Short mmCIF file of N, CA, C and O in Angstrom, two decimals:
data_model
loop_
_atom_site.label_atom_id
_atom_site.label_comp_id
_atom_site.label_asym_id
_atom_site.label_seq_id
_atom_site.Cartn_x
_atom_site.Cartn_y
_atom_site.Cartn_z
N MET A 1 10.43 -22.87 -18.27
CA MET A 1 10.89 -22.43 -16.98
C MET A 1 11.14 -20.93 -16.95
O MET A 1 10.75 -20.26 -16.01
N VAL A 2 11.83 -20.45 -17.97
CA VAL A 2 12.17 -19.03 -18.01
C VAL A 2 10.90 -18.19 -18.17
O VAL A 2 10.79 -17.10 -17.57
N VAL A 3 9.95 -18.68 -18.92
CA VAL A 3 8.70 -17.94 -19.11
C VAL A 3 7.96 -17.82 -17.77
O VAL A 3 7.42 -16.75 -17.45
N ILE A 4 7.94 -18.88 -16.98
CA ILE A 4 7.28 -18.85 -15.67
C ILE A 4 7.98 -17.83 -14.77
O ILE A 4 7.32 -17.07 -14.06
N MET A 5 9.30 -17.80 -14.82
CA MET A 5 10.04 -16.85 -13.98
C MET A 5 9.74 -15.41 -14.40
O MET A 5 9.56 -14.54 -13.55
N ILE A 6 9.67 -15.15 -15.69
CA ILE A 6 9.37 -13.80 -16.17
C ILE A 6 7.96 -13.39 -15.77
O ILE A 6 7.74 -12.26 -15.31
N VAL A 7 7.01 -14.31 -15.89
CA VAL A 7 5.63 -14.01 -15.50
C VAL A 7 5.56 -13.72 -14.00
O VAL A 7 4.89 -12.78 -13.56
N MET A 8 6.28 -14.48 -13.19
CA MET A 8 6.25 -14.28 -11.74
C MET A 8 6.91 -12.96 -11.34
O MET A 8 6.48 -12.30 -10.39
N VAL A 9 7.93 -12.55 -12.06
CA VAL A 9 8.54 -11.24 -11.79
C VAL A 9 7.51 -10.14 -12.04
O VAL A 9 7.38 -9.20 -11.24
N PHE A 10 6.75 -10.26 -13.12
CA PHE A 10 5.72 -9.26 -13.40
C PHE A 10 4.59 -9.31 -12.37
O PHE A 10 4.02 -8.28 -12.02
N VAL A 11 4.27 -10.51 -11.87
CA VAL A 11 3.23 -10.62 -10.84
C VAL A 11 3.69 -9.92 -9.56
O VAL A 11 2.93 -9.18 -8.92
N VAL A 12 4.95 -10.12 -9.17
CA VAL A 12 5.49 -9.46 -7.98
C VAL A 12 5.51 -7.95 -8.18
O VAL A 12 5.13 -7.19 -7.27
N LEU A 13 5.96 -7.49 -9.33
CA LEU A 13 5.99 -6.06 -9.59
C LEU A 13 4.59 -5.45 -9.62
O LEU A 13 4.37 -4.34 -9.12
N LEU A 14 3.64 -6.16 -10.19
CA LEU A 14 2.26 -5.68 -10.22
C LEU A 14 1.70 -5.59 -8.80
O LEU A 14 1.06 -4.59 -8.44
N GLY A 15 1.96 -6.61 -7.98
CA GLY A 15 1.52 -6.57 -6.59
C GLY A 15 2.16 -5.44 -5.82
O GLY A 15 1.51 -4.76 -5.02
N ALA A 16 3.45 -5.19 -6.05
CA ALA A 16 4.14 -4.11 -5.36
C ALA A 16 3.60 -2.74 -5.77
O ALA A 16 3.42 -1.85 -4.93
N PHE A 17 3.31 -2.57 -7.05
CA PHE A 17 2.76 -1.31 -7.52
C PHE A 17 1.40 -1.03 -6.89
O PHE A 17 1.13 0.06 -6.39
N PHE A 18 0.53 -2.04 -6.91
CA PHE A 18 -0.81 -1.84 -6.36
C PHE A 18 -0.79 -1.70 -4.84
O PHE A 18 -1.60 -0.97 -4.27
N LEU A 19 0.14 -2.36 -4.17
CA LEU A 19 0.26 -2.17 -2.72
C LEU A 19 0.66 -0.73 -2.41
O LEU A 19 0.10 -0.10 -1.51
N THR A 20 1.60 -0.20 -3.16
CA THR A 20 2.02 1.18 -2.97
C THR A 20 0.86 2.14 -3.23
O THR A 20 0.64 3.09 -2.46
N TYR A 21 0.09 1.88 -4.27
CA TYR A 21 -1.05 2.74 -4.59
C TYR A 21 -2.10 2.69 -3.48
O TYR A 21 -2.65 3.72 -3.09
N HIS A 22 -2.38 1.51 -2.95
CA HIS A 22 -3.40 1.38 -1.91
C HIS A 22 -2.94 1.98 -0.59
O HIS A 22 -3.76 2.54 0.15
N VAL A 23 -1.66 1.90 -0.28
CA VAL A 23 -1.15 2.58 0.91
C VAL A 23 -1.29 4.08 0.75
O VAL A 23 -1.67 4.79 1.69
N TYR A 24 -1.01 4.58 -0.44
CA TYR A 24 -1.21 6.01 -0.73
C TYR A 24 -2.67 6.41 -0.50
O TYR A 24 -2.95 7.40 0.17
N ARG A 25 -3.59 5.64 -1.07
CA ARG A 25 -5.02 5.97 -0.94
C ARG A 25 -5.49 5.87 0.51
O ARG A 25 -6.29 6.69 0.97
N LEU A 26 -5.01 4.84 1.26
CA LEU A 26 -5.39 4.70 2.66
C LEU A 26 -4.90 5.89 3.47
O LEU A 26 -5.63 6.42 4.32
N THR A 27 -3.68 6.31 3.25
CA THR A 27 -3.13 7.43 3.99
C THR A 27 -3.85 8.72 3.64
O THR A 27 -4.14 9.54 4.51
N GLU A 28 -4.14 8.90 2.37
CA GLU A 28 -4.87 10.09 1.95
C GLU A 28 -6.25 10.15 2.59
O GLU A 28 -6.68 11.20 3.09
N LEU A 29 -6.95 9.03 2.59
CA LEU A 29 -8.28 8.98 3.21
C LEU A 29 -8.20 9.23 4.70
O LEU A 29 -9.00 9.97 5.27
N ASP A 30 -7.22 8.65 5.36
CA ASP A 30 -7.04 8.83 6.80
C ASP A 30 -6.73 10.30 7.11
O ASP A 30 -7.30 10.87 8.05
N ALA A 31 -5.85 10.92 6.32
CA ALA A 31 -5.51 12.32 6.56
C ALA A 31 -6.71 13.23 6.32
O ALA A 31 -6.92 14.20 7.06
N ARG A 32 -7.52 12.91 5.32
CA ARG A 32 -8.71 13.71 5.05
C ARG A 32 -9.73 13.58 6.18
O ARG A 32 -10.33 14.57 6.61
N CYS A 33 -9.91 12.37 6.70
CA CYS A 33 -10.86 12.15 7.80
C CYS A 33 -10.38 12.78 9.10
O CYS A 33 -11.19 13.12 9.96
N ARG A 34 -9.08 12.91 9.26
CA ARG A 34 -8.55 13.54 10.47
C ARG A 34 -8.48 15.06 10.34
O ARG A 34 -8.14 15.74 11.30
N GLY A 35 -8.74 15.60 9.18
CA GLY A 35 -8.74 17.04 8.99
C GLY A 35 -7.35 17.63 8.81
O GLY A 35 -7.17 18.84 9.03
N LEU A 36 -6.40 16.85 8.39
CA LEU A 36 -5.05 17.36 8.14
C LEU A 36 -5.04 18.17 6.85
O LEU A 36 -5.78 17.86 5.91
N ASN A 37 -4.19 19.17 6.81
CA ASN A 37 -4.03 19.94 5.58
C ASN A 37 -3.27 19.12 4.55
O ASN A 37 -2.35 18.38 4.89
N HIS A 38 -3.63 19.25 3.30
CA HIS A 38 -2.97 18.62 2.17
C HIS A 38 -2.91 17.08 2.30
O HIS A 38 -1.83 16.50 2.43
N PRO A 39 -4.05 16.40 2.27
CA PRO A 39 -4.03 14.94 2.43
C PRO A 39 -3.30 14.21 1.31
O PRO A 39 -2.71 13.16 1.55
N LYS A 40 -3.30 14.77 0.09
CA LYS A 40 -2.57 14.12 -1.00
C LYS A 40 -1.07 14.17 -0.74
O LYS A 40 -0.34 13.23 -1.07
N PHE A 41 -0.59 15.26 -0.16
CA PHE A 41 0.82 15.34 0.22
C PHE A 41 1.15 14.25 1.23
O PHE A 41 2.18 13.59 1.13
N TRP A 42 0.28 14.06 2.23
CA TRP A 42 0.55 13.05 3.24
C TRP A 42 0.52 11.65 2.65
O TRP A 42 1.27 10.77 3.06
N GLY A 43 -0.35 11.43 1.67
CA GLY A 43 -0.37 10.14 0.98
C GLY A 43 0.92 9.89 0.23
O GLY A 43 1.49 8.80 0.30
N PHE A 44 1.39 10.92 -0.47
CA PHE A 44 2.65 10.77 -1.19
C PHE A 44 3.82 10.65 -0.22
O PHE A 44 4.75 9.87 -0.44
N PHE A 45 3.79 11.40 0.87
CA PHE A 45 4.86 11.35 1.87
C PHE A 45 4.96 9.97 2.50
O PHE A 45 6.05 9.50 2.82
N SER A 46 3.82 9.31 2.67
CA SER A 46 3.83 7.99 3.32
C SER A 46 4.48 6.92 2.45
O SER A 46 5.01 5.94 2.98
N ILE A 47 4.46 7.09 1.14
CA ILE A 47 5.08 6.07 0.28
C ILE A 47 6.50 6.45 -0.11
O ILE A 47 7.18 5.68 -0.79
N SER A 48 6.96 7.64 0.31
CA SER A 48 8.32 8.04 -0.03
C SER A 48 9.32 7.31 0.85
O SER A 48 9.02 6.90 1.97
N GLY A 49 10.50 7.14 0.34
CA GLY A 49 11.54 6.44 1.10
C GLY A 49 11.43 4.95 0.89
O GLY A 49 10.34 4.39 0.81
N GLY A 50 12.55 4.30 0.84
CA GLY A 50 12.55 2.86 0.58
C GLY A 50 12.34 2.02 1.82
O GLY A 50 12.07 0.82 1.73
N ASN A 51 12.42 2.63 2.99
CA ASN A 51 12.31 1.84 4.20
C ASN A 51 11.07 2.19 5.02
O ASN A 51 11.05 1.98 6.23
N SER A 52 10.08 2.72 4.40
CA SER A 52 8.79 3.07 5.02
C SER A 52 8.92 4.12 6.11
O SER A 52 8.08 4.20 7.00
N SER A 53 9.95 4.94 6.07
CA SER A 53 10.12 5.96 7.10
C SER A 53 9.03 7.02 7.00
O SER A 53 8.60 7.56 8.01
N GLY A 54 8.57 7.33 5.79
CA GLY A 54 7.50 8.31 5.63
C GLY A 54 6.21 7.85 6.27
O GLY A 54 5.51 8.63 6.92
N LEU A 55 5.89 6.57 6.13
CA LEU A 55 4.68 6.03 6.74
C LEU A 55 4.78 6.07 8.26
O LEU A 55 3.83 6.43 8.95
N PHE A 56 5.94 5.72 8.79
CA PHE A 56 6.12 5.75 10.25
C PHE A 56 6.00 7.17 10.78
O PHE A 56 5.38 7.40 11.82
N LEU A 57 6.58 8.13 10.08
CA LEU A 57 6.46 9.53 10.52
C LEU A 57 5.02 10.01 10.46
O LEU A 57 4.57 10.75 11.33
N TYR A 58 4.29 9.59 9.44
CA TYR A 58 2.88 9.97 9.36
C TYR A 58 2.10 9.36 10.52
O TYR A 58 1.28 10.02 11.16
N LEU A 59 2.35 8.09 10.80
CA LEU A 59 1.62 7.41 11.87
C LEU A 59 1.92 8.03 13.23
O LEU A 59 1.05 8.10 14.10
N ILE A 60 3.14 8.50 13.43
CA ILE A 60 3.49 9.16 14.68
C ILE A 60 2.83 10.53 14.76
O ILE A 60 2.28 10.92 15.80
N GLY A 61 2.84 11.28 13.68
CA GLY A 61 2.31 12.63 13.67
C GLY A 61 0.80 12.74 13.70
O GLY A 61 0.24 13.77 14.09
N ARG A 62 0.10 11.69 13.34
CA ARG A 62 -1.36 11.78 13.26
C ARG A 62 -2.05 11.59 14.60
O ARG A 62 -3.25 11.75 14.72
N LYS A 63 -1.31 11.23 15.64
CA LYS A 63 -1.90 10.96 16.95
C LYS A 63 -2.64 12.16 17.52
O LYS A 63 -3.59 11.99 18.29
N LYS A 64 -2.23 13.35 17.16
CA LYS A 64 -2.82 14.56 17.72
C LYS A 64 -4.21 14.86 17.16
O LYS A 64 -4.94 15.66 17.73
N TYR A 65 -4.57 14.23 16.07
CA TYR A 65 -5.81 14.54 15.37
C TYR A 65 -6.79 13.38 15.47
O TYR A 65 -6.51 12.29 14.99
N PRO A 66 -7.96 13.59 16.09
CA PRO A 66 -8.95 12.51 16.18
C PRO A 66 -9.58 12.25 14.81
O PRO A 66 -9.72 13.15 13.98
N ILE A 67 -9.97 11.02 14.60
CA ILE A 67 -10.55 10.64 13.31
C ILE A 67 -12.07 10.74 13.38
O ILE A 67 -12.68 10.43 14.41
N GLU A 68 -12.67 11.21 12.32
CA GLU A 68 -14.12 11.30 12.20
C GLU A 68 -14.52 10.58 10.91
O GLU A 68 -14.55 11.17 9.84
N LEU A 69 -14.84 9.30 11.03
CA LEU A 69 -15.18 8.49 9.86
C LEU A 69 -16.68 8.46 9.66
O LEU A 69 -17.44 8.16 10.57
N GLY A 70 -17.10 8.77 8.46
CA GLY A 70 -18.49 8.58 8.08
C GLY A 70 -18.68 7.14 7.58
O GLY A 70 -17.73 6.37 7.48
N GLU A 71 -19.89 6.80 7.29
CA GLU A 71 -20.17 5.43 6.85
C GLU A 71 -19.52 5.13 5.50
O GLU A 71 -18.98 4.04 5.28
N SER A 72 -19.54 6.09 4.60
CA SER A 72 -18.92 5.87 3.28
C SER A 72 -17.40 5.79 3.40
O SER A 72 -16.76 4.99 2.70
N ASP A 73 -16.82 6.61 4.28
CA ASP A 73 -15.37 6.55 4.49
C ASP A 73 -14.96 5.22 5.12
O ASP A 73 -13.92 4.65 4.79
N ARG A 74 -15.77 4.73 6.03
CA ARG A 74 -15.48 3.45 6.68
C ARG A 74 -15.51 2.31 5.66
O ARG A 74 -14.65 1.43 5.66
N ALA A 75 -16.49 2.35 4.76
CA ALA A 75 -16.59 1.33 3.71
C ALA A 75 -15.42 1.43 2.74
O ALA A 75 -14.85 0.41 2.32
N ALA A 76 -15.03 2.65 2.39
CA ALA A 76 -13.89 2.84 1.48
C ALA A 76 -12.60 2.36 2.11
O ALA A 76 -11.77 1.72 1.46
N MET A 77 -12.42 2.61 3.41
CA MET A 77 -11.21 2.17 4.09
C MET A 77 -11.16 0.64 4.18
O MET A 77 -10.10 0.04 3.98
N ALA A 78 -12.29 0.01 4.44
CA ALA A 78 -12.32 -1.45 4.49
C ALA A 78 -12.01 -2.05 3.12
O ALA A 78 -11.27 -3.04 3.02
N SER A 79 -12.55 -1.44 2.07
CA SER A 79 -12.27 -1.92 0.71
C SER A 79 -10.80 -1.76 0.35
O SER A 79 -10.20 -2.67 -0.23
N LEU A 80 -10.21 -0.62 0.72
CA LEU A 80 -8.79 -0.40 0.42
C LEU A 80 -7.90 -1.37 1.20
O LEU A 80 -6.88 -1.83 0.69
N LYS A 81 -8.29 -1.69 2.42
CA LYS A 81 -7.51 -2.65 3.21
C LYS A 81 -7.56 -4.04 2.58
O LYS A 81 -6.54 -4.74 2.53
N LYS A 82 -8.72 -4.44 2.08
CA LYS A 82 -8.84 -5.73 1.41
C LYS A 82 -8.00 -5.77 0.15
O LYS A 82 -7.31 -6.76 -0.13
N ARG A 83 -8.04 -4.70 -0.61
CA ARG A 83 -7.26 -4.64 -1.84
C ARG A 83 -5.75 -4.66 -1.55
O ARG A 83 -4.98 -5.26 -2.31
N ALA A 84 -5.35 -3.99 -0.48
CA ALA A 84 -3.92 -4.02 -0.10
C ALA A 84 -3.52 -5.43 0.32
O ALA A 84 -2.42 -5.90 0.00
N GLY A 85 -4.42 -6.15 0.99
CA GLY A 85 -4.14 -7.53 1.35
C GLY A 85 -4.01 -8.43 0.14
O GLY A 85 -3.15 -9.32 0.10
N ILE A 86 -4.85 -8.20 -0.85
CA ILE A 86 -4.75 -8.98 -2.10
C ILE A 86 -3.43 -8.68 -2.80
O ILE A 86 -2.78 -9.59 -3.34
N SER A 87 -3.01 -7.43 -2.77
CA SER A 87 -1.71 -7.07 -3.37
C SER A 87 -0.57 -7.78 -2.65
O SER A 87 0.38 -8.25 -3.29
N LEU A 88 -0.65 -7.86 -1.34
CA LEU A 88 0.36 -8.59 -0.57
C LEU A 88 0.37 -10.07 -0.94
O LEU A 88 1.44 -10.69 -1.02
N CYS A 89 -0.80 -10.64 -1.18
CA CYS A 89 -0.88 -12.04 -1.59
C CYS A 89 -0.22 -12.25 -2.96
O CYS A 89 0.46 -13.25 -3.18
N PHE A 90 -0.43 -11.31 -3.87
CA PHE A 90 0.22 -11.39 -5.18
C PHE A 90 1.73 -11.39 -5.02
O PHE A 90 2.43 -12.18 -5.66
N ILE A 91 2.24 -10.52 -4.17
CA ILE A 91 3.68 -10.45 -3.95
C ILE A 91 4.19 -11.75 -3.35
O ILE A 91 5.20 -12.30 -3.80
N ALA A 92 3.49 -12.26 -2.34
CA ALA A 92 3.95 -13.47 -1.66
C ALA A 92 3.91 -14.69 -2.58
O ALA A 92 4.89 -15.44 -2.66
N VAL A 93 2.80 -14.89 -3.27
CA VAL A 93 2.69 -16.05 -4.16
C VAL A 93 3.69 -15.95 -5.30
O VAL A 93 4.37 -16.93 -5.64
N GLY A 94 3.82 -14.77 -5.88
CA GLY A 94 4.79 -14.60 -6.96
C GLY A 94 6.21 -14.85 -6.51
O GLY A 94 7.00 -15.50 -7.21
N ALA A 95 6.56 -14.37 -5.32
CA ALA A 95 7.92 -14.57 -4.81
C ALA A 95 8.18 -16.04 -4.49
O ALA A 95 9.27 -16.56 -4.77
N ILE A 96 7.20 -16.72 -3.91
CA ILE A 96 7.38 -18.14 -3.57
C ILE A 96 7.56 -18.96 -4.84
O ILE A 96 8.48 -19.79 -4.93
N VAL A 97 6.71 -18.74 -5.82
CA VAL A 97 6.84 -19.49 -7.08
C VAL A 97 8.15 -19.15 -7.76
O VAL A 97 8.83 -20.03 -8.32
N LEU A 98 8.54 -17.91 -7.71
CA LEU A 98 9.81 -17.48 -8.31
C LEU A 98 11.00 -18.15 -7.64
O LEU A 98 11.92 -18.62 -8.32
N VAL A 99 10.99 -18.25 -6.32
CA VAL A 99 12.09 -18.91 -5.61
C VAL A 99 12.14 -20.40 -5.92
O VAL A 99 13.21 -20.94 -6.20
N PHE A 100 11.00 -21.06 -5.89
CA PHE A 100 10.99 -22.50 -6.19
C PHE A 100 11.35 -22.80 -7.64
O PHE A 100 12.03 -23.76 -7.93
N THR A 101 10.91 -21.94 -8.54
CA THR A 101 11.27 -22.13 -9.95
C THR A 101 12.76 -21.88 -10.15
O THR A 101 13.42 -22.63 -10.89
N GLY A 102 13.28 -20.86 -9.49
CA GLY A 102 14.71 -20.59 -9.60
C GLY A 102 15.55 -21.68 -8.97
O GLY A 102 16.63 -22.03 -9.49
N ALA A 103 15.09 -22.27 -7.88
CA ALA A 103 15.84 -23.34 -7.22
C ALA A 103 15.82 -24.61 -8.06
O ALA A 103 16.81 -25.35 -8.12
N SER A 104 14.70 -24.87 -8.71
CA SER A 104 14.64 -26.07 -9.57
C SER A 104 15.38 -25.88 -10.89
O SER A 104 15.75 -26.84 -11.55
N TYR A 105 15.58 -24.63 -11.27
CA TYR A 105 16.29 -24.31 -12.50
C TYR A 105 17.78 -24.60 -12.36
O TYR A 105 18.45 -24.94 -13.33
N LEU A 106 18.29 -24.45 -11.14
CA LEU A 106 19.72 -24.69 -10.89
C LEU A 106 19.95 -26.17 -10.94
O LEU A 106 20.74 -26.79 -11.34
#
């Protein structure tokens, strides 16, 4: 039981790490396609803060800049979105198994 719980904690942490990385990459790609200065800064800014305030500020501020996506950028963005979804699934499945294992442990 304890081994399953430890494995699930690592699955949730792995999913959270990769979700953060993919949000960073998505924001960086979006900022680059919109022509914003310092897209890596905007990627890092979007993942800063524990309550996603950086991402919300980026999403509000980017409205002024139209996006110009090429075919390769469009494919990269779709791939990153799929990978972020898979990361969310890792978090959800790991958390569900962790809760049920913890409840049955009591």
